[in-house]
mmCIF file with all atom_site columns, C-alpha atoms and ligand atoms in Angstrom:
data_model
loop_
_atom_site.group_PDB
_atom_site.id
_atom_site.type_symbol
_atom_site.label_atom_id
_atom_site.label_alt_id
_atom_site.label_comp_id
_atom_site.label_asym_id
_atom_site.label_entity_id
_atom_site.label_seq_id
_atom_site.pdbx_PDB_ins_code
_atom_site.Cartn_x
_atom_site.Cartn_y
_atom_site.Cartn_z
_atom_site.occupancy
_atom_site.B_iso_or_equiv
_atom_site.pdbx_formal_charge
_atom_site.auth_seq_id
_atom_site.auth_comp_id
_atom_site.auth_asym_id
_atom_site.auth_atom_id
_atom_site.pdbx_PDB_model_num
ATOM   1  C  CA  . UNK A 1 1  ? 20.225  9.579   27.651  1.00 57.00 ? 1  UNK A CA  1
ATOM   2  C  CA  . UNK A 1 2  ? 17.169  7.751   26.299  1.00 54.00 ? 2  UNK A CA  1
ATOM   3  C  CA  . UNK A 1 3  ? 17.365  6.238   22.810  1.00 54.00 ? 3  UNK A CA  1
ATOM   4  C  CA  . UNK A 1 4  ? 15.069  7.986   20.365  1.00 55.00 ? 4  UNK A CA  1
ATOM   5  C  CA  . UNK A 1 5  ? 11.850  6.167   19.662  1.00 53.00 ? 5  UNK A CA  1
ATOM   6  C  CA  . UNK A 1 6  ? 11.921  4.789   16.128  1.00 57.00 ? 6  UNK A CA  1
ATOM   7  C  CA  . UNK A 1 7  ? 8.591   5.130   14.350  1.00 68.00 ? 7  UNK A CA  1
ATOM   8  C  CA  . UNK A 1 8  ? 7.691   2.329   12.021  1.00 73.00 ? 8  UNK A CA  1
ATOM   9  C  CA  . UNK A 1 9  ? 7.658   3.501   8.427   1.00 89.00 ? 9  UNK A CA  1
ATOM   10 C  CA  . UNK A 1 10 ? 6.070   1.304   5.814   1.00 94.00 ? 10 UNK A CA  1
ATOM   11 C  CA  . UNK A 1 11 ? 6.545   1.561   2.074   1.00 96.00 ? 11 UNK A CA  1
ATOM   12 C  CA  . UNK A 1 12 ? 3.487   0.732   -0.008  1.00 97.00 ? 12 UNK A CA  1
ATOM   13 C  CA  . UNK A 1 13 ? 4.295   0.192   -3.677  1.00 98.00 ? 13 UNK A CA  1
ATOM   14 C  CA  . UNK A 1 14 ? 1.486   -0.188  -6.200  1.00 98.00 ? 14 UNK A CA  1
ATOM   15 C  CA  . UNK A 1 15 ? 2.129   -1.753  -9.596  1.00 98.00 ? 15 UNK A CA  1
ATOM   16 C  CA  . UNK A 1 16 ? 1.083   0.640   -12.326 1.00 95.00 ? 16 UNK A CA  1
ATOM   17 C  CA  . UNK A 1 17 ? 1.985   -1.675  -15.197 1.00 98.00 ? 17 UNK A CA  1
ATOM   18 C  CA  . UNK A 1 18 ? -0.656  -2.052  -17.911 1.00 97.00 ? 18 UNK A CA  1
ATOM   19 C  CA  . UNK A 1 19 ? -2.294  -5.249  -16.614 1.00 98.00 ? 19 UNK A CA  1
ATOM   20 C  CA  . UNK A 1 20 ? -2.736  -3.885  -13.090 1.00 98.00 ? 20 UNK A CA  1
ATOM   21 C  CA  . UNK A 1 21 ? -3.793  -0.508  -14.480 1.00 97.00 ? 21 UNK A CA  1
ATOM   22 C  CA  . UNK A 1 22 ? -6.633  -2.142  -16.415 1.00 97.00 ? 22 UNK A CA  1
ATOM   23 C  CA  . UNK A 1 23 ? -7.759  -3.934  -13.226 1.00 96.00 ? 23 UNK A CA  1
ATOM   24 C  CA  . UNK A 1 24 ? -7.950  -0.697  -11.214 1.00 97.00 ? 24 UNK A CA  1
ATOM   25 C  CA  . UNK A 1 25 ? -4.465  0.143   -9.938  1.00 97.00 ? 25 UNK A CA  1
ATOM   26 C  CA  . UNK A 1 26 ? -5.031  3.867   -10.530 1.00 96.00 ? 26 UNK A CA  1
ATOM   27 C  CA  . UNK A 1 27 ? -8.187  3.858   -8.413  1.00 97.00 ? 27 UNK A CA  1
ATOM   28 C  CA  . UNK A 1 28 ? -6.332  1.806   -5.810  1.00 97.00 ? 28 UNK A CA  1
ATOM   29 C  CA  . UNK A 1 29 ? -3.584  4.450   -5.556  1.00 97.00 ? 29 UNK A CA  1
ATOM   30 C  CA  . UNK A 1 30 ? -6.248  7.137   -5.036  1.00 97.00 ? 30 UNK A CA  1
ATOM   31 C  CA  . UNK A 1 31 ? -8.073  5.085   -2.388  1.00 97.00 ? 31 UNK A CA  1
ATOM   32 C  CA  . UNK A 1 32 ? -4.824  4.234   -0.568  1.00 96.00 ? 32 UNK A CA  1
ATOM   33 C  CA  . UNK A 1 33 ? -3.773  7.875   -0.639  1.00 95.00 ? 33 UNK A CA  1
ATOM   34 C  CA  . UNK A 1 34 ? -7.148  9.059   0.706   1.00 95.00 ? 34 UNK A CA  1
ATOM   35 C  CA  . UNK A 1 35 ? -7.108  6.450   3.440   1.00 93.00 ? 35 UNK A CA  1
ATOM   36 C  CA  . UNK A 1 36 ? -3.570  7.295   4.587   1.00 93.00 ? 36 UNK A CA  1
ATOM   37 C  CA  . UNK A 1 37 ? -4.496  10.987  4.687   1.00 91.00 ? 37 UNK A CA  1
ATOM   38 C  CA  . UNK A 1 38 ? -7.791  10.398  6.502   1.00 89.00 ? 38 UNK A CA  1
ATOM   39 C  CA  . UNK A 1 39 ? -6.085  8.290   9.119   1.00 82.00 ? 39 UNK A CA  1
ATOM   40 C  CA  . UNK A 1 40 ? -3.149  10.729  9.357   1.00 82.00 ? 40 UNK A CA  1
ATOM   41 C  CA  . UNK A 1 41 ? -0.642  8.031   8.472   1.00 83.00 ? 41 UNK A CA  1
ATOM   42 C  CA  . UNK A 1 42 ? 0.928   9.960   5.616   1.00 78.00 ? 42 UNK A CA  1
ATOM   43 C  CA  . UNK A 1 43 ? 4.164   10.498  7.612   1.00 85.00 ? 43 UNK A CA  1
ATOM   44 C  CA  . UNK A 1 44 ? 4.461   6.839   8.473   1.00 90.00 ? 44 UNK A CA  1
ATOM   45 C  CA  . UNK A 1 45 ? 3.607   5.212   5.177   1.00 92.00 ? 45 UNK A CA  1
ATOM   46 C  CA  . UNK A 1 46 ? 5.170   6.086   1.865   1.00 93.00 ? 46 UNK A CA  1
ATOM   47 C  CA  . UNK A 1 47 ? 3.104   5.399   -1.249  1.00 95.00 ? 47 UNK A CA  1
ATOM   48 C  CA  . UNK A 1 48 ? 4.973   4.697   -4.478  1.00 95.00 ? 48 UNK A CA  1
ATOM   49 C  CA  . UNK A 1 49 ? 4.310   3.307   -7.945  1.00 96.00 ? 49 UNK A CA  1
ATOM   50 C  CA  . UNK A 1 50 ? 6.281   0.658   -9.780  1.00 97.00 ? 50 UNK A CA  1
ATOM   51 C  CA  . UNK A 1 51 ? 6.539   -0.948  -13.184 1.00 97.00 ? 51 UNK A CA  1
ATOM   52 C  CA  . UNK A 1 52 ? 5.245   -4.500  -13.719 1.00 98.00 ? 52 UNK A CA  1
ATOM   53 C  CA  . UNK A 1 53 ? 5.954   -6.774  -10.747 1.00 98.00 ? 53 UNK A CA  1
ATOM   54 C  CA  . UNK A 1 54 ? 5.673   -9.862  -12.979 1.00 97.00 ? 54 UNK A CA  1
ATOM   55 C  CA  . UNK A 1 55 ? 2.628   -11.260 -11.212 1.00 98.00 ? 55 UNK A CA  1
ATOM   56 C  CA  . UNK A 1 56 ? 0.134   -9.959  -13.784 1.00 98.00 ? 56 UNK A CA  1
ATOM   57 C  CA  . UNK A 1 57 ? -2.146  -13.017 -13.754 1.00 97.00 ? 57 UNK A CA  1
ATOM   58 C  CA  . UNK A 1 58 ? -2.625  -12.927 -9.990  1.00 97.00 ? 58 UNK A CA  1
ATOM   59 C  CA  . UNK A 1 59 ? -4.660  -9.730  -9.601  1.00 97.00 ? 59 UNK A CA  1
ATOM   60 C  CA  . UNK A 1 60 ? -3.865  -6.119  -8.833  1.00 98.00 ? 60 UNK A CA  1
ATOM   61 C  CA  . UNK A 1 61 ? -0.403  -6.283  -7.375  1.00 98.00 ? 61 UNK A CA  1
ATOM   62 C  CA  . UNK A 1 62 ? 1.180   -4.157  -4.711  1.00 98.00 ? 62 UNK A CA  1
ATOM   63 C  CA  . UNK A 1 63 ? 3.775   -4.503  -1.996  1.00 98.00 ? 63 UNK A CA  1
ATOM   64 C  CA  . UNK A 1 64 ? 3.948   -3.856  1.714   1.00 97.00 ? 64 UNK A CA  1
ATOM   65 C  CA  . UNK A 1 65 ? 7.685   -3.212  2.046   1.00 96.00 ? 65 UNK A CA  1
ATOM   66 C  CA  . UNK A 1 66 ? 9.054   -6.323  0.225   1.00 96.00 ? 66 UNK A CA  1
ATOM   67 C  CA  . UNK A 1 67 ? 5.962   -8.523  0.569   1.00 97.00 ? 67 UNK A CA  1
ATOM   68 C  CA  . UNK A 1 68 ? 3.925   -8.882  -2.633  1.00 98.00 ? 68 UNK A CA  1
ATOM   69 C  CA  . UNK A 1 69 ? 0.153   -8.729  -2.201  1.00 98.00 ? 69 UNK A CA  1
ATOM   70 C  CA  . UNK A 1 70 ? -2.183  -9.749  -5.042  1.00 98.00 ? 70 UNK A CA  1
ATOM   71 C  CA  . UNK A 1 71 ? -5.702  -8.392  -4.618  1.00 98.00 ? 71 UNK A CA  1
ATOM   72 C  CA  . UNK A 1 72 ? -8.731  -9.463  -6.601  1.00 97.00 ? 72 UNK A CA  1
ATOM   73 C  CA  . UNK A 1 73 ? -10.372 -6.035  -6.373  1.00 97.00 ? 73 UNK A CA  1
ATOM   74 C  CA  . UNK A 1 74 ? -9.749  -2.488  -5.167  1.00 97.00 ? 74 UNK A CA  1
ATOM   75 C  CA  . UNK A 1 75 ? -12.124 -3.119  -2.224  1.00 97.00 ? 75 UNK A CA  1
ATOM   76 C  CA  . UNK A 1 76 ? -10.160 -6.179  -1.158  1.00 97.00 ? 76 UNK A CA  1
ATOM   77 C  CA  . UNK A 1 77 ? -6.903  -4.236  -1.412  1.00 98.00 ? 77 UNK A CA  1
ATOM   78 C  CA  . UNK A 1 78 ? -8.299  -1.429  0.752   1.00 97.00 ? 78 UNK A CA  1
ATOM   79 C  CA  . UNK A 1 79 ? -9.443  -3.983  3.358   1.00 96.00 ? 79 UNK A CA  1
ATOM   80 C  CA  . UNK A 1 80 ? -5.976  -5.572  3.329   1.00 96.00 ? 80 UNK A CA  1
ATOM   81 C  CA  . UNK A 1 81 ? -4.301  -2.176  3.711   1.00 95.00 ? 81 UNK A CA  1
ATOM   82 C  CA  . UNK A 1 82 ? -6.508  -1.411  6.710   1.00 93.00 ? 82 UNK A CA  1
ATOM   83 C  CA  . UNK A 1 83 ? -5.872  -4.767  8.337   1.00 93.00 ? 83 UNK A CA  1
ATOM   84 C  CA  . UNK A 1 84 ? -2.180  -5.328  7.635   1.00 91.00 ? 84 UNK A CA  1
ATOM   85 C  CA  . UNK A 1 85 ? -0.774  -1.815  7.534   1.00 89.00 ? 85 UNK A CA  1
ATOM   86 C  CA  . UNK A 1 86 ? -2.988  0.595   9.419   1.00 85.00 ? 86 UNK A CA  1
ATOM   87 C  CA  . UNK A 1 87 ? -3.597  -2.017  12.110  1.00 83.00 ? 87 UNK A CA  1
ATOM   88 C  CA  . UNK A 1 88 ? 0.134   -2.416  12.717  1.00 80.00 ? 88 UNK A CA  1
ATOM   89 C  CA  . UNK A 1 89 ? 0.864   1.332   12.589  1.00 77.00 ? 89 UNK A CA  1
ATOM   90 C  CA  . UNK A 1 90 ? -2.096  2.341   14.715  1.00 69.00 ? 90 UNK A CA  1
HETATM 91 S  S1  . FES B 2 .  ? 1.321   -5.153  -14.653 1.00 63.19 ? 1  FES B S1  1
HETATM 92 FE FE1 . FES B 2 .  ? 1.230   -5.381  -12.501 1.00 63.19 ? 1  FES B FE1 1
HETATM 93 S  S2  . FES B 2 .  ? 2.208   -7.274  -12.135 1.00 63.19 ? 1  FES B S2  1
HETATM 94 FE FE2 . FES B 2 .  ? 2.369   -6.987  -14.258 1.00 63.19 ? 1  FES B FE2 1
#
């Protein structure tokens, strides 16, 4: 009997604390959600929100599984999501 193929599932967690919110975290959640839906990755990537990740000064903060990513803008975050997450899932 063949072992079942395990699909990679990635958890994307966006900080929705007040500092990240002011810098565009809400828009980032919407863009991430649209992108995952467009690319049909919604079953393989879970999108969640979190309270302050205690990296407020470093940008808009989010995580790919346990790795913290600090983005300077929503556009940069979207580019990073494409490169690091969609690239590895695709
Ligand atoms: S509010 Fe996002 S890291 Fe603090």
